[in-house]
Amino acid sequence: MPNLEHPAYPADTLLHLESLMPCRESQVSMLLSIFGERQQFSFPSIFIYGHTSSGKTYVMQTLLNTLQLPHVFVNCVEYFTSRLLLEEILIQLQSCSSETEQTSHVPCDNFNDFVRLFKQAVVSRKLQDQTLYIVLDRAEQLREMEANILPAFLRLQELTDRNVTVVLLSEIVWELFRPNTGCFEPLTLYFPDYSIGHLQKILSQNHPPEYSADFYAAYINILLGVFYMVCRDLKELQHLAVLNFSKYCEPVVRGEANERDTRKLWKNIEPHLKKAMQTVYLREISSSQWERLQHDDGEPGQLKGLSAHTHVELPYYSKFLLIAAYLASYNPVRTDKRFFLKHHGKIRKTNFLKKHEKQTICYRVGAKNRTEGITKERTVNEGNSNKCNVTKINGQKTSNHLLGPKPFPLDRLLAILYSIVDNRVAPTANIFSQITSLVTLQLLSVVGHNDQLDGPRYKCTVSLDFIRAIARTVNFDIIKYLYDFL
Amino acid sequence: MSTCSVSKGCFVFKPSPKKRKLSQKTANYFGERNNASEDTDLRFVTCQSLWNQIKSETEQIQEDLNKQLFDNLVSFLRRSHSEFQEKTTKWTCRMKSREIPTAALVLGVNVTDHDLTFRSLSEVLQNNITPYIALLEAKDCPGIKNLIQKLMGQLMNCYIDVDSLEDEDHVQVSQNRIRCSMTSIISWYQNVTKKTDSETRSKKRTSSSRHWQSPPVVVIFKDMESFTTKVLQDFIVISSQHIRELPLVLIFGIATSPMIIHSLLPHSVSSLLCIELFQSLSCKEHLSTIIDKLLLTAQFPFKLGEKVLQVLINIFLYHDFSVQNFIKGFQLCIVEHFYSQPLSVLCCPLVDAKKRVNSLSRDQCENIRRLPSFRRYVENQVSEKQILLLTADNFLKEITQKLLEDLHVYHENYVSVLRCLHVFTSSLPKYPLGKQIRELHCACLENQVWQTEEYESFLQLARMLNKSDLVTMLEQCVEIFVSSSGKEFDKIVEKLKEFLTQFQELEVAEAFQERDGSVSAQKELQKKTDLYHLQKTLLELKESRRSRKLTKFEMLRFEVVEYIDSLVRAHLVPADHKTLHEIVYFNTASVLRGHLNAAPRVALHTSLNNPYCYLKNQALKNDGGNISNKAPDICIVYKLHLECGRLINLVDWLEAFSTVVTAVEGPNADATSSDQRLDFVAGVLAAWKELNCRILNQHQQKQRHYSSHIFQWNYCQKSDLKVS
């Protein structure tokens, strides 16, 4: 195992660092060598990226704290406007070096002010002789602020002419940040995902005081065996480990098995963990409910998860409105006559094929022939003669359910509604207000601008299963009315 | 009061409660139409007191219904931050990631009712858990910034409300208004808790002892569905970072299903939450309770007629599921009844009504005589009595008192017998008379229920009930009659109890007999092994069973059903067969429908077709189909266009318009100046513009034609769209 080496810091500090941040030795040593000694200028901006919970924030925080480097740590999600962000940096700067009373808050509206105030702050806090680190966590939020913020942060050293380094932490790659106008390229550093071995090592590091490290490590091994396939998030795994540990210990506590009896313990915990994967991990039932269940030794079957409650009770006409909206969203307009007109006659399915569908088929045949080197006239002839066959082959049109819902005007919705409801429906204000309330319930969505008063257009956003459940309650066979299932 | 948006909807502005002077005005309105002799003031007062009673009753019901849910929520909130209170340093607590406790509150799709629920919820929480409650609505929070602003505003205001105003706080608030971020909320929270902490220590524990030292901060999202994903995600991510400093609890108000949480939040965010589900009572059950407590009781003198009740229930079931709207409709019925029916003075508790009858004026007596139900009553009397009734006011008053008492007794009996009948019908297969008691109630109000086919099938099914069911039902009926306050029920109870004892006696005897019979039959079967003989005996057995005399149990069952039938016939007479029912029953459904079922397109059509309907200008009053030239231009243009089919030629239209407008001036006005002509063209153009932007679509292909795509329902009828 390579030990960390750095001339500026004593060996025991480095050892301590290493024990705090297992499995991140190479990244830490890389960072240390970039940082250099306290008074040395460092690289103006560093961009660190890596997947969720690959230790970016943790490494930066522990590194800066243990080495007692002057730093400012800001989460960009929390300070969602540029003004808040800049002010927060200044506030932290004021309080970081000296523990004096909070000086009055200075408004800082733009980056120009920030640079000015930043210089003042650095001078007044006597930070010129060492590098100041500004860490911006969740830096992808910076892209949503004013266009100048990100480039300016990257060049902060140059702009302020002070010894400062900006570190950006993000989950996405630098290429997605780069502005069109170009900017100073930061030094990028990648934090790879923890491997299963790493996870095992990190998780078993914090064992409970009552039990031995080996016992806990064995538990973690079982846990990873179950969960590693679905979840590699360290935090989540840690949480799950703590939640289920008491169940694992149960046989030991009752005296049925000793700590070495791994097989027995495994038999006890494995089904339990599988159940946990289907419930707690998906947040179907909450972790506190899970703990209570464990405590009472109840069956998780008694507690219904969130997705068990899919049934939505709707007023009678709302159901029909929703059905009508679904039909309007997934049926082509030209088929309305077939479905809703009383005497539509017998129209075969093939007659419904759209014109352009036929055209594309022709083109496809043509293209195929052309590659075979046949003259143009012949391709047309052949295309026509082949049409019948090809339509049969390509007869299954692209399913509207694969394409998603299409917008429809209000009038079409109402026309379908009046024809699918058995008794006469008066177009009262109640019907219209139901459409609006369906929109607020997110079962329909308005397409286009909200202030378009005449001819609003809607889309139906519910799934086929949902609408079938609804249709069943009003005895309406929706499949018979859907073009895709004809 | 602003509507915040230009949108297609009706906005209801509720009057602010401070305008208490209004009641006097409404009293005046009451008297406006009718002359003073009809006790308008008294009617108004009665109406008010009745409504207040009903209102308090409904509030009570609501409170009871929500109690269970609120209790659960309160205990959840107490539990949720217990770790925060104890500040434990156990290994599990240290290692576990702190999730934000979240209650997913599924409230049903009746969004209009939610406001009330949330208001009472926040009241309950304020009394029990924490003073720090923020109610957020999606329309106020288009971005995370607005959300935090709103949150801060509500939290800090509520703080000021709790403690009396202090200058210091003012300074703090104004300062914080500049920087709205989570850190300022945290610092505010620390300040507040520190202060209450020291207060409780120094002073005696009075008001704040209800709350803990550091009460949680509850944030309620009223309409989870309407929030944008980004805002919610950001807020959850931010607050999860500070959960150790700020004990936050979220409550999601969900109208559809809890699945929405998963569709709104990605796993990385929802894993920060510790979601528990709470479900409120379904609105249908809520409505049944309301109907049960308000309508199926003799407590309130006011009753709803069958049609009216049907209208209200239909609006509920078909349109909105809103209990609030139902109650509002009920209120409208009360007001309308007291307003339109002069005799509604007598619609009050029986004791008062009797007194009031004595002081009725001449006109009011005439009003009584004019009631159709009273006339029917008079016709059935002997002739001397008829004369007396029609001439002598005193005698009339006496009889009225008696009739009112009859009506009251009828109501008391009606309710109990109805419940009793419901016990029977609700347990039969296929529910011949409806599953809910309200359906049965409607059926009984509509006409004589025993004449309907459903009732026939009910009787048939009831005659096939088995013994244990029958006994339990009878027991339930006894309970109903015993608990009700009616006077004539002693006999009924006695009779029912007698049935019950007879059933018990039967049990012993029959069990013995049956065993005997079956044994003998089996013996016979065993004796004959020949196939032919076996067949024969089986046939005989069957035959004998068919023609067999009814057993004792069957006889008794028959008797019970007969008895129930007689009860129904005696007590469930429809209300409009009763004399003087007009006094307490509100039955004009058309008025109610006009008020509650607004039909904008129909209204538009009427106003264009028959402007007199709204303008009330005598000149516009026309009979038949001719088009008056006095009508507004837009009406003329519209009518002319109606006369054509789908498409109308522009030139023809203009020509027709000019003929109509210049019709009266006629031949002598042939010298129309160019100015007038310009006016005329401008008028047509303006009318077009109006029609165009409201209803007409310009036809794309033929530029000189205007199509009549207006009311789509119209179009729908024309093209004969029907269910295939």
JSON list of N, CA, C and O in Angstrom, two decimals, chain A residues 168-188:
[
{"chain": "A", "resi": 168, "resn": "LEU", "atom": "N", "xyz": [-14.09, 22.70, -7.99]},
{"chain": "A", "resi": 168, "resn": "LEU", "atom": "CA", "xyz": [-15.48, 22.40, -8.36]},
{"chain": "A", "resi": 168, "resn": "LEU", "atom": "C", "xyz": [-15.72, 20.91, -8.20]},
{"chain": "A", "resi": 168, "resn": "LEU", "atom": "O", "xyz": [-14.93, 20.09, -8.67]},
{"chain": "A", "resi": 169, "resn": "LEU", "atom": "N", "xyz": [-16.80, 20.56, -7.52]},
{"chain": "A", "resi": 169, "resn": "LEU", "atom": "CA", "xyz": [-17.16, 19.15, -7.38]},
{"chain": "A", "resi": 169, "resn": "LEU", "atom": "C", "xyz": [-18.44, 18.90, -8.15]},
{"chain": "A", "resi": 169, "resn": "LEU", "atom": "O", "xyz": [-19.39, 19.68, -8.03]},
{"chain": "A", "resi": 170, "resn": "SER", "atom": "N", "xyz": [-18.46, 17.84, -8.94]},
{"chain": "A", "resi": 170, "resn": "SER", "atom": "CA", "xyz": [-19.66, 17.60, -9.71]},
{"chain": "A", "resi": 170, "resn": "SER", "atom": "C", "xyz": [-19.79, 16.12, -10.04]},
{"chain": "A", "resi": 170, "resn": "SER", "atom": "O", "xyz": [-18.85, 15.35, -9.94]},
{"chain": "A", "resi": 171, "resn": "GLU", "atom": "N", "xyz": [-21.01, 15.73, -10.43]},
{"chain": "A", "resi": 171, "resn": "GLU", "atom": "CA", "xyz": [-21.22, 14.34, -10.80]},
{"chain": "A", "resi": 171, "resn": "GLU", "atom": "C", "xyz": [-21.14, 14.17, -12.30]},
{"chain": "A", "resi": 171, "resn": "GLU", "atom": "O", "xyz": [-21.24, 13.04, -12.80]},
{"chain": "A", "resi": 172, "resn": "ILE", "atom": "N", "xyz": [-21.05, 15.25, -13.05]},
{"chain": "A", "resi": 172, "resn": "ILE", "atom": "CA", "xyz": [-21.02, 15.12, -14.50]},
{"chain": "A", "resi": 172, "resn": "ILE", "atom": "C", "xyz": [-19.68, 15.58, -15.04]},
{"chain": "A", "resi": 172, "resn": "ILE", "atom": "O", "xyz": [-18.92, 16.27, -14.35]},
{"chain": "A", "resi": 173, "resn": "VAL", "atom": "N", "xyz": [-19.42, 15.22, -16.27]},
{"chain": "A", "resi": 173, "resn": "VAL", "atom": "CA", "xyz": [-18.09, 15.46, -16.83]},
{"chain": "A", "resi": 173, "resn": "VAL", "atom": "C", "xyz": [-17.92, 16.92, -17.22]},
{"chain": "A", "resi": 173, "resn": "VAL", "atom": "O", "xyz": [-18.89, 17.66, -17.41]},
{"chain": "A", "resi": 174, "resn": "TRP", "atom": "N", "xyz": [-16.68, 17.32, -17.37]},
{"chain": "A", "resi": 174, "resn": "TRP", "atom": "CA", "xyz": [-16.37, 18.72, -17.67]},
{"chain": "A", "resi": 174, "resn": "TRP", "atom": "C", "xyz": [-16.91, 19.15, -19.02]},
{"chain": "A", "resi": 174, "resn": "TRP", "atom": "O", "xyz": [-17.30, 20.29, -19.20]},
{"chain": "A", "resi": 175, "resn": "GLU", "atom": "N", "xyz": [-17.00, 18.22, -19.95]},
{"chain": "A", "resi": 175, "resn": "GLU", "atom": "CA", "xyz": [-17.44, 18.58, -21.30]},
{"chain": "A", "resi": 175, "resn": "GLU", "atom": "C", "xyz": [-18.83, 19.22, -21.28]},
{"chain": "A", "resi": 175, "resn": "GLU", "atom": "O", "xyz": [-19.16, 20.03, -22.14]},
{"chain": "A", "resi": 176, "resn": "LEU", "atom": "N", "xyz": [-19.63, 18.82, -20.31]},
{"chain": "A", "resi": 176, "resn": "LEU", "atom": "CA", "xyz": [-20.98, 19.37, -20.25]},
{"chain": "A", "resi": 176, "resn": "LEU", "atom": "C", "xyz": [-20.99, 20.76, -19.62]},
{"chain": "A", "resi": 176, "resn": "LEU", "atom": "O", "xyz": [-22.01, 21.44, -19.61]},
{"chain": "A", "resi": 177, "resn": "PHE", "atom": "N", "xyz": [-19.90, 21.18, -19.08]},
{"chain": "A", "resi": 177, "resn": "PHE", "atom": "CA", "xyz": [-19.83, 22.51, -18.45]},
{"chain": "A", "resi": 177, "resn": "PHE", "atom": "C", "xyz": [-19.36, 23.56, -19.44]},
{"chain": "A", "resi": 177, "resn": "PHE", "atom": "O", "xyz": [-19.78, 24.71, -19.37]},
{"chain": "A", "resi": 178, "resn": "ARG", "atom": "N", "xyz": [-18.46, 23.15, -20.30]},
{"chain": "A", "resi": 178, "resn": "ARG", "atom": "CA", "xyz": [-17.71, 24.12, -21.10]},
{"chain": "A", "resi": 178, "resn": "ARG", "atom": "C", "xyz": [-18.62, 25.09, -21.82]},
{"chain": "A", "resi": 178, "resn": "ARG", "atom": "O", "xyz": [-19.45, 24.69, -22.62]},
{"chain": "A", "resi": 179, "resn": "PRO", "atom": "N", "xyz": [-18.54, 26.38, -21.52]},
{"chain": "A", "resi": 179, "resn": "PRO", "atom": "CA", "xyz": [-19.41, 27.35, -22.19]},
{"chain": "A", "resi": 179, "resn": "PRO", "atom": "C", "xyz": [-19.01, 27.54, -23.66]},
{"chain": "A", "resi": 179, "resn": "PRO", "atom": "O", "xyz": [-17.88, 27.24, -24.04]},
{"chain": "A", "resi": 180, "resn": "ASN", "atom": "N", "xyz": [-19.97, 28.06, -24.44]},
{"chain": "A", "resi": 180, "resn": "ASN", "atom": "CA", "xyz": [-19.72, 28.24, -25.87]},
{"chain": "A", "resi": 180, "resn": "ASN", "atom": "C", "xyz": [-18.58, 29.19, -26.14]},
{"chain": "A", "resi": 180, "resn": "ASN", "atom": "O", "xyz": [-17.85, 29.04, -27.11]},
{"chain": "A", "resi": 181, "resn": "THR", "atom": "N", "xyz": [-18.47, 30.18, -25.29]},
{"chain": "A", "resi": 181, "resn": "THR", "atom": "CA", "xyz": [-17.50, 31.23, -25.57]},
{"chain": "A", "resi": 181, "resn": "THR", "atom": "C", "xyz": [-16.10, 30.84, -25.14]},
{"chain": "A", "resi": 181, "resn": "THR", "atom": "O", "xyz": [-15.16, 31.61, -25.31]},
{"chain": "A", "resi": 182, "resn": "GLY", "atom": "N", "xyz": [-15.98, 29.66, -24.58]},
{"chain": "A", "resi": 182, "resn": "GLY", "atom": "CA", "xyz": [-14.66, 29.22, -24.14]},
{"chain": "A", "resi": 182, "resn": "GLY", "atom": "C", "xyz": [-14.33, 29.78, -22.78]},
{"chain": "A", "resi": 182, "resn": "GLY", "atom": "O", "xyz": [-14.91, 30.77, -22.34]},
{"chain": "A", "resi": 183, "resn": "CYS", "atom": "N", "xyz": [-13.41, 29.13, -22.10]},
{"chain": "A", "resi": 183, "resn": "CYS", "atom": "CA", "xyz": [-13.04, 29.60, -20.78]},
{"chain": "A", "resi": 183, "resn": "CYS", "atom": "C", "xyz": [-11.71, 28.98, -20.39]},
{"chain": "A", "resi": 183, "resn": "CYS", "atom": "O", "xyz": [-11.14, 28.19, -21.13]},
{"chain": "A", "resi": 184, "resn": "PHE", "atom": "N", "xyz": [-11.25, 29.35, -19.23]},
{"chain": "A", "resi": 184, "resn": "PHE", "atom": "CA", "xyz": [-10.03, 28.77, -18.69]},
{"chain": "A", "resi": 184, "resn": "PHE", "atom": "C", "xyz": [-10.29, 27.31, -18.37]},
{"chain": "A", "resi": 184, "resn": "PHE", "atom": "O", "xyz": [-11.28, 26.98, -17.72]},
{"chain": "A", "resi": 185, "resn": "GLU", "atom": "N", "xyz": [-9.42, 26.42, -18.85]},
{"chain": "A", "resi": 185, "resn": "GLU", "atom": "CA", "xyz": [-9.65, 25.00, -18.61]},
{"chain": "A", "resi": 185, "resn": "GLU", "atom": "C", "xyz": [-9.11, 24.62, -17.23]},
{"chain": "A", "resi": 185, "resn": "GLU", "atom": "O", "xyz": [-7.94, 24.83, -16.94]},
{"chain": "A", "resi": 186, "resn": "PRO", "atom": "N", "xyz": [-9.97, 24.09, -16.38]},
{"chain": "A", "resi": 186, "resn": "PRO", "atom": "CA", "xyz": [-9.49, 23.67, -15.07]},
{"chain": "A", "resi": 186, "resn": "PRO", "atom": "C", "xyz": [-8.76, 22.33, -15.16]},
{"chain": "A", "resi": 186, "resn": "PRO", "atom": "O", "xyz": [-8.83, 21.64, -16.18]},
{"chain": "A", "resi": 187, "resn": "LEU", "atom": "N", "xyz": [-8.07, 21.99, -14.11]},
{"chain": "A", "resi": 187, "resn": "LEU", "atom": "CA", "xyz": [-7.43, 20.69, -14.03]},
{"chain": "A", "resi": 187, "resn": "LEU", "atom": "C", "xyz": [-8.50, 19.67, -13.63]},
{"chain": "A", "resi": 187, "resn": "LEU", "atom": "O", "xyz": [-9.15, 19.82, -12.60]},
{"chain": "A", "resi": 188, "resn": "THR", "atom": "N", "xyz": [-8.74, 18.68, -14.47]},
{"chain": "A", "resi": 188, "resn": "THR", "atom": "CA", "xyz": [-9.81, 17.74, -14.12]},
{"chain": "A", "resi": 188, "resn": "THR", "atom": "C", "xyz": [-9.24, 16.51, -13.44]},
{"chain": "A", "resi": 188, "resn": "THR", "atom": "O", "xyz": [-8.15, 16.04, -13.78]}
]
